[in-house]
mmCIF file with all atom_site columns, C-alpha atoms in Angstrom:
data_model
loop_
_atom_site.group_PDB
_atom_site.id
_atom_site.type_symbol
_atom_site.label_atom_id
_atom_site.label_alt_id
_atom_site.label_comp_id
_atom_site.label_asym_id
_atom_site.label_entity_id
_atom_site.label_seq_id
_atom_site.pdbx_PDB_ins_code
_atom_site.Cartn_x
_atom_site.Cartn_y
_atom_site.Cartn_z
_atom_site.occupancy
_atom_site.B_iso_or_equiv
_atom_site.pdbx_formal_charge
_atom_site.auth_seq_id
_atom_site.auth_comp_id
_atom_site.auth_asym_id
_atom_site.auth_atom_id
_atom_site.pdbx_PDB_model_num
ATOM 1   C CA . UNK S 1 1   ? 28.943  7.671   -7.841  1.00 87.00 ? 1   UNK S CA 1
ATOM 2   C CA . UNK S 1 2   ? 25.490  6.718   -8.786  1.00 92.00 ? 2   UNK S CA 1
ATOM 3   C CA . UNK S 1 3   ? 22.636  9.685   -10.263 1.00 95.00 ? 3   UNK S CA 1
ATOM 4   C CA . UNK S 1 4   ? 19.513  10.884  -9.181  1.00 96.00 ? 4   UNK S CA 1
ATOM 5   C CA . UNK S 1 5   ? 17.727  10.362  -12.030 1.00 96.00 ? 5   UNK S CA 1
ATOM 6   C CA . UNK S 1 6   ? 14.502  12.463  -10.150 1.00 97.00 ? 6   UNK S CA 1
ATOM 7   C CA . UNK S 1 7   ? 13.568  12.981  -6.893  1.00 97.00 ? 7   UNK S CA 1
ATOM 8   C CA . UNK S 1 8   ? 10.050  12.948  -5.757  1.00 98.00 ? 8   UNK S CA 1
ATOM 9   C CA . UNK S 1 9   ? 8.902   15.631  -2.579  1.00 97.00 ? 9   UNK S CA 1
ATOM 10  C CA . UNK S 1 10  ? 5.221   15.835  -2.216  1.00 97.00 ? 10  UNK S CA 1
ATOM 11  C CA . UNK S 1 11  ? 4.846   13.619  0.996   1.00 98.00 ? 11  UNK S CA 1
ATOM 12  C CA . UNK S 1 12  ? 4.716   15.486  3.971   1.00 98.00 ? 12  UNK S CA 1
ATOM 13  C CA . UNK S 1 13  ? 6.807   12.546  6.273   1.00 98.00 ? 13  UNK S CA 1
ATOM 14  C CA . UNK S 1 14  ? 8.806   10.162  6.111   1.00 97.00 ? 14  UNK S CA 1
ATOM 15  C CA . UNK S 1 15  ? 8.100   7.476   3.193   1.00 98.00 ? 15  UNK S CA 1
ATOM 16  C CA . UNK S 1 16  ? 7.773   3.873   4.356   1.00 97.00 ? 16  UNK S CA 1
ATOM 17  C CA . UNK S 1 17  ? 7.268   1.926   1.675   1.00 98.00 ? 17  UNK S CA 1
ATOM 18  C CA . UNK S 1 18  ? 7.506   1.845   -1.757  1.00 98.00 ? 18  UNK S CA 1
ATOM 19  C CA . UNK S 1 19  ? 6.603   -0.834  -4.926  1.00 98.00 ? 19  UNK S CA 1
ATOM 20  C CA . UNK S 1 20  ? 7.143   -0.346  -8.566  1.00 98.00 ? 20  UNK S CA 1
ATOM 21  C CA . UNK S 1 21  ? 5.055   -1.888  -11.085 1.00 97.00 ? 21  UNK S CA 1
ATOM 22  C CA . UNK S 1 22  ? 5.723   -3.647  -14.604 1.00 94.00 ? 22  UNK S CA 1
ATOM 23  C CA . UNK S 1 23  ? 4.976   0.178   -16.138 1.00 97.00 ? 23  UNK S CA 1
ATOM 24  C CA . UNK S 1 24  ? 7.625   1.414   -14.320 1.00 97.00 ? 24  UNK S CA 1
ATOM 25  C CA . UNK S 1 25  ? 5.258   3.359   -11.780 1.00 98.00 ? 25  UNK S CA 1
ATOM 26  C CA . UNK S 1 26  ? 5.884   3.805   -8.848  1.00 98.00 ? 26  UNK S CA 1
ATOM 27  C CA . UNK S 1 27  ? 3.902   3.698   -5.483  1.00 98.00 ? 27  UNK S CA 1
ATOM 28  C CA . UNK S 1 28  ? 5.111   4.738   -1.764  1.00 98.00 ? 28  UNK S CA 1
ATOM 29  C CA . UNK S 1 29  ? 3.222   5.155   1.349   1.00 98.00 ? 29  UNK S CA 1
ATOM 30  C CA . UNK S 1 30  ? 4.351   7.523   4.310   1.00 98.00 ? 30  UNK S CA 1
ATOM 31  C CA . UNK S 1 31  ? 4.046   8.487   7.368   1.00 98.00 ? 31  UNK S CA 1
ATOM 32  C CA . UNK S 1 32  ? 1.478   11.629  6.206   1.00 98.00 ? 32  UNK S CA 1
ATOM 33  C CA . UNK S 1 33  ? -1.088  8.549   5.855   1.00 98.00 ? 33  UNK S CA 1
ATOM 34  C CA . UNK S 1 34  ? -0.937  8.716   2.043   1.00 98.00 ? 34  UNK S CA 1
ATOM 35  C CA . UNK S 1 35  ? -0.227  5.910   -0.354  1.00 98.00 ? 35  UNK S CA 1
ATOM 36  C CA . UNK S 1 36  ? 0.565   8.090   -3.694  1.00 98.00 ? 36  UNK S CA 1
ATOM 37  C CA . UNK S 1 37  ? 1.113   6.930   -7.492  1.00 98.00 ? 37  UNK S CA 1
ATOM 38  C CA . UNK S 1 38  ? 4.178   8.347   -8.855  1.00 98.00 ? 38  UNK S CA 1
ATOM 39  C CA . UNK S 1 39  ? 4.983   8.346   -12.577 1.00 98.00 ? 39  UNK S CA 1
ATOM 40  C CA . UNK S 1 40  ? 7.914   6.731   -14.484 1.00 98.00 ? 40  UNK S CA 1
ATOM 41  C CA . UNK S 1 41  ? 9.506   10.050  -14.967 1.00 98.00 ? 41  UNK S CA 1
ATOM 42  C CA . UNK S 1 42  ? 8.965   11.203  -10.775 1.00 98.00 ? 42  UNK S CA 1
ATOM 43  C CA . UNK S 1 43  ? 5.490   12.967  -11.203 1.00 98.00 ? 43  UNK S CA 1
ATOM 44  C CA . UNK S 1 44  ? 1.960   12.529  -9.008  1.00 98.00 ? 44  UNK S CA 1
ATOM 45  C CA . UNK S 1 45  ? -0.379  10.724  -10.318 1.00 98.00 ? 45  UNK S CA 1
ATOM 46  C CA . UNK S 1 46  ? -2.833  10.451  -7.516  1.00 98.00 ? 46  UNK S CA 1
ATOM 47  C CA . UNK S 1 47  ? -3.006  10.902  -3.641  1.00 98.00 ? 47  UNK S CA 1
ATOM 48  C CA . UNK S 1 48  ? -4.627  7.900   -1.892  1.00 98.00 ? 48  UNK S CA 1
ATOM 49  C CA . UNK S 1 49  ? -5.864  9.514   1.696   1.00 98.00 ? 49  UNK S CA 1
ATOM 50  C CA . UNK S 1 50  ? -8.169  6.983   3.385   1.00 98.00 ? 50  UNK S CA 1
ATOM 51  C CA . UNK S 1 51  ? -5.965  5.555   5.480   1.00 98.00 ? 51  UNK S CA 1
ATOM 52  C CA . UNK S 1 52  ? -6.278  7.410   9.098   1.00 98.00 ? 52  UNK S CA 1
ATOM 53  C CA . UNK S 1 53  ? -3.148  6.410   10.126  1.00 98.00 ? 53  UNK S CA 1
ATOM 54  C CA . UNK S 1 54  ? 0.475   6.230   8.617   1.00 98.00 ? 54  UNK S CA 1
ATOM 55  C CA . UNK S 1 55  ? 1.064   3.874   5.813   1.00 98.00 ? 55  UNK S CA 1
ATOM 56  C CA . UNK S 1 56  ? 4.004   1.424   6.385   1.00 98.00 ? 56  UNK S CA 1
ATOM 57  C CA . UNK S 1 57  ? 3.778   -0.890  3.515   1.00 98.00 ? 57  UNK S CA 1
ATOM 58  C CA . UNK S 1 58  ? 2.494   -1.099  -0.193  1.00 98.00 ? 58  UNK S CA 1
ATOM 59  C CA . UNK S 1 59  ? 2.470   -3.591  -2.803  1.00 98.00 ? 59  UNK S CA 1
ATOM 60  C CA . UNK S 1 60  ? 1.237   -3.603  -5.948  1.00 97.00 ? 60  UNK S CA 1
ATOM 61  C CA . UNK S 1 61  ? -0.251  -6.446  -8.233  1.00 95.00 ? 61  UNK S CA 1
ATOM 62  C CA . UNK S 1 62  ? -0.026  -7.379  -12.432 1.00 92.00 ? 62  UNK S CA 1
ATOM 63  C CA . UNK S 1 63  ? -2.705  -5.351  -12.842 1.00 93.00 ? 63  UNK S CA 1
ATOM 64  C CA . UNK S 1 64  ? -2.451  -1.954  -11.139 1.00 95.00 ? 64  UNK S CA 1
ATOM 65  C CA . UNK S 1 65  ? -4.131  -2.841  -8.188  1.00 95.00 ? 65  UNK S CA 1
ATOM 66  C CA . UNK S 1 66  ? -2.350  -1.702  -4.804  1.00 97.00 ? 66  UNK S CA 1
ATOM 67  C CA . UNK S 1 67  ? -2.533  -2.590  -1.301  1.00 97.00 ? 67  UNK S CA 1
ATOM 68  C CA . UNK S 1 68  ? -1.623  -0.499  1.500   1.00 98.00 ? 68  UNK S CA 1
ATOM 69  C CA . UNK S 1 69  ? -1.310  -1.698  5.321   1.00 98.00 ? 69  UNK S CA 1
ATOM 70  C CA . UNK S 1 70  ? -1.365  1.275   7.510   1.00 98.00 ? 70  UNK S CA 1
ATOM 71  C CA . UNK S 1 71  ? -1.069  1.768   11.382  1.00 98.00 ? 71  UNK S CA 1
ATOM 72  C CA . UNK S 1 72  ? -5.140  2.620   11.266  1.00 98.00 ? 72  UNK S CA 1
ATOM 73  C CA . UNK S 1 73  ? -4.999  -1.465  11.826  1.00 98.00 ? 73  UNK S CA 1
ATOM 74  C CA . UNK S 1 74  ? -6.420  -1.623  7.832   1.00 98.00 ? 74  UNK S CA 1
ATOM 75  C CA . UNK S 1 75  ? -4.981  -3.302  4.590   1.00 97.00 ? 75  UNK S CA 1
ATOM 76  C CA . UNK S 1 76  ? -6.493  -1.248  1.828   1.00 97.00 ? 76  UNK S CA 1
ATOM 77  C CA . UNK S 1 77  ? -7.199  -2.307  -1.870  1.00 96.00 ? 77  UNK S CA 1
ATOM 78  C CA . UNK S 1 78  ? -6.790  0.857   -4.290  1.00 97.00 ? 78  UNK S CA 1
ATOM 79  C CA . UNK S 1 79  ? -7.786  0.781   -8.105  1.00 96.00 ? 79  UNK S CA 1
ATOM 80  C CA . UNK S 1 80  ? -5.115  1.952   -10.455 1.00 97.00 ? 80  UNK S CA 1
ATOM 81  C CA . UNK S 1 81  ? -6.987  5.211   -10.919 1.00 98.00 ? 81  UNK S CA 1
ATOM 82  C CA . UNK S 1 82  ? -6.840  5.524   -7.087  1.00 98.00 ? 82  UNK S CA 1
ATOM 83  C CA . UNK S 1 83  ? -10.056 4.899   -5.745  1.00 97.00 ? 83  UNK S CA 1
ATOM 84  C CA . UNK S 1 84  ? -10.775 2.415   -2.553  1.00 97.00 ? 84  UNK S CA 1
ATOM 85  C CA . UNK S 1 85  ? -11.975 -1.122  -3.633  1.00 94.00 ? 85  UNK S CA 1
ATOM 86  C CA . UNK S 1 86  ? -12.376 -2.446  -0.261  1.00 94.00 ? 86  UNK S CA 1
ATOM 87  C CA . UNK S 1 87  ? -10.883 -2.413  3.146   1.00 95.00 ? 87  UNK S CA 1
ATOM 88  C CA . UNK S 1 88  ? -9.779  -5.635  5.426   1.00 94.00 ? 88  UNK S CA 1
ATOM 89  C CA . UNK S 1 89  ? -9.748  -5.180  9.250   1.00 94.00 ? 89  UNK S CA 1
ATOM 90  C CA . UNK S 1 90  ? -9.143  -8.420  10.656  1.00 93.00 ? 90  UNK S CA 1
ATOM 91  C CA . UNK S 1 91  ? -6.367  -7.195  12.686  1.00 97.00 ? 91  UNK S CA 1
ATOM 92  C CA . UNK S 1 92  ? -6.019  -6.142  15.837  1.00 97.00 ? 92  UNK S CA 1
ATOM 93  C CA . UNK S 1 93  ? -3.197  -3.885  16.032  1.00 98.00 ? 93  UNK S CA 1
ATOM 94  C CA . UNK S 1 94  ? -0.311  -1.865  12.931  1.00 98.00 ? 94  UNK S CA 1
ATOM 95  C CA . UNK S 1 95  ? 0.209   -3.530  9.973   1.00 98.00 ? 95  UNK S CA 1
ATOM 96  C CA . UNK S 1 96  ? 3.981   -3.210  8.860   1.00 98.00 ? 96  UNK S CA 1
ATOM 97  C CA . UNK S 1 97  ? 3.558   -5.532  5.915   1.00 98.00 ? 97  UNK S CA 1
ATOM 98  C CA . UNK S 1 98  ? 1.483   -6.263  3.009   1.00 98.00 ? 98  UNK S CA 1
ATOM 99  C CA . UNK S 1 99  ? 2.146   -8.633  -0.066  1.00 97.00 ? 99  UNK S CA 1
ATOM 100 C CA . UNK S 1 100 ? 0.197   -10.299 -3.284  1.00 95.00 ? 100 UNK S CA 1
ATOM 101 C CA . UNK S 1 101 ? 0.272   -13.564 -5.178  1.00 93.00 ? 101 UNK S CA 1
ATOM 102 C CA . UNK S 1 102 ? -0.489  -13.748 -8.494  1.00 88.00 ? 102 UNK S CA 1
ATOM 103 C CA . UNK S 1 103 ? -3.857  -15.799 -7.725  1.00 86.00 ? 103 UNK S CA 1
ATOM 104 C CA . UNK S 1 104 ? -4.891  -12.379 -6.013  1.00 86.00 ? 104 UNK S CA 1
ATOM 105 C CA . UNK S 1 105 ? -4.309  -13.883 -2.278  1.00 92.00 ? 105 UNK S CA 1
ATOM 106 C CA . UNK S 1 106 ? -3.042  -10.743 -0.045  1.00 95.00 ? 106 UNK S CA 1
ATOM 107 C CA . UNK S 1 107 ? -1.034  -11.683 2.880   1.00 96.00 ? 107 UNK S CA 1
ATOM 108 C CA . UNK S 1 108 ? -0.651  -8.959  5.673   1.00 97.00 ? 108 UNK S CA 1
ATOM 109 C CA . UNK S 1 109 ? 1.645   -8.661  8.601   1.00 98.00 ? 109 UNK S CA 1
ATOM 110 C CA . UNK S 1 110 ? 1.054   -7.123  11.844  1.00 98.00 ? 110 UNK S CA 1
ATOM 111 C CA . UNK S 1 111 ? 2.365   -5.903  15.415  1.00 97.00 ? 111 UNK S CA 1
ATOM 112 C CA . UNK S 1 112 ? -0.294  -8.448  16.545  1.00 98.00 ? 112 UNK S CA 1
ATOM 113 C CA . UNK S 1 113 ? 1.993   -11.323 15.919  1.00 98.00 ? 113 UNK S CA 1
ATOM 114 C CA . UNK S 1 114 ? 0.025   -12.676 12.862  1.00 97.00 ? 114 UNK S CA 1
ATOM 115 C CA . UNK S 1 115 ? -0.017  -13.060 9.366   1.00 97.00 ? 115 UNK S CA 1
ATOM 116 C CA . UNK S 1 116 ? -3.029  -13.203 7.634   1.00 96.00 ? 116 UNK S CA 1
ATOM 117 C CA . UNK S 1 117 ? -4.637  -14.628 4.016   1.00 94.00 ? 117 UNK S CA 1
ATOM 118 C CA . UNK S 1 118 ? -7.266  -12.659 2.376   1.00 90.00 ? 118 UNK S CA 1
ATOM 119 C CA . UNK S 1 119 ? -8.956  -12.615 -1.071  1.00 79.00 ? 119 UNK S CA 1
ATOM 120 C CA . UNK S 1 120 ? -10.983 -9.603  -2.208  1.00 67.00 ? 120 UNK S CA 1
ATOM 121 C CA . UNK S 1 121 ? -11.153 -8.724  1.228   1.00 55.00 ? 121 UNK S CA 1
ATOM 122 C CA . UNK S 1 122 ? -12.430 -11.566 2.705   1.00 57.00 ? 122 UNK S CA 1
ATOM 123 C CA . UNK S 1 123 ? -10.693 -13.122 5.426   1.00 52.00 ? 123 UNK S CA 1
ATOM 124 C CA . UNK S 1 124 ? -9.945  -17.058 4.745   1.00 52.00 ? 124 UNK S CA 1
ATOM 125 C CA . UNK S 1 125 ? -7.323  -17.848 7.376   1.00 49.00 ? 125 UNK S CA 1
ATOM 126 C CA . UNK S 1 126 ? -7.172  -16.834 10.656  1.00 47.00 ? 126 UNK S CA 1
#
């Protein structure tokens, strides 16, 4: 038998995704289409709530940065106080997954069969 050591409630659905950074936050993204920063000891930070669909995956970078891809078709860059730094819509349909380098390259997945490679939200490979 394993503990709880907390247990965090605010999202309104299901939770999709979540990332932890090298602080020990924490950041999830659900199906209320909110990405949300959750402290080390299971407490909101801040509610992300730009994406206008559900959120399905989340990563988060050596500096605070996260990235969100949401069914709204958009990857998402959020500052580590929670604000929008840019948006990337090169695809056409959900995006289920979202990852970053440490050279700052953010690969997204999608349900339109592709991959892509952006860099502060610039598309450089189809």
């Amino acid at each position: 038998y394993l503990p709880c050591i907390w247990s965090f409630t605010e999202h309104t659905g299901w939770v999709n995704a979540v990332a932890v950074d090298n602080d020990g936050y924490v950041y999830s993204g659900s199906y209320d289409e909110t990405v949300r920063k959750i402290s080390p000891s299971g407490t909101q930070v801040w509610s992300f709530t730009r994406h206008t669909g559900w959120v399905n995956a989340v990563a988060v970078d050596n500096n605070g940065y996260v990235y969100s891809g949401s069914s709204d078709k958009t990857v998402r860059k959020i500052s580590p106080s929670g604000t929008q730094v840019w948006s990337f819509t090169g695809h056409t349909s959900y995006v289920y997954a979202v990852a970053v380098d440490n050279d700052g390259y953010v690969y997204s997945g999608s349900y339109d069969k592709t991959v892509r490679k952006v860099f502060d939200g610039l598309k450089i490979i189809a």
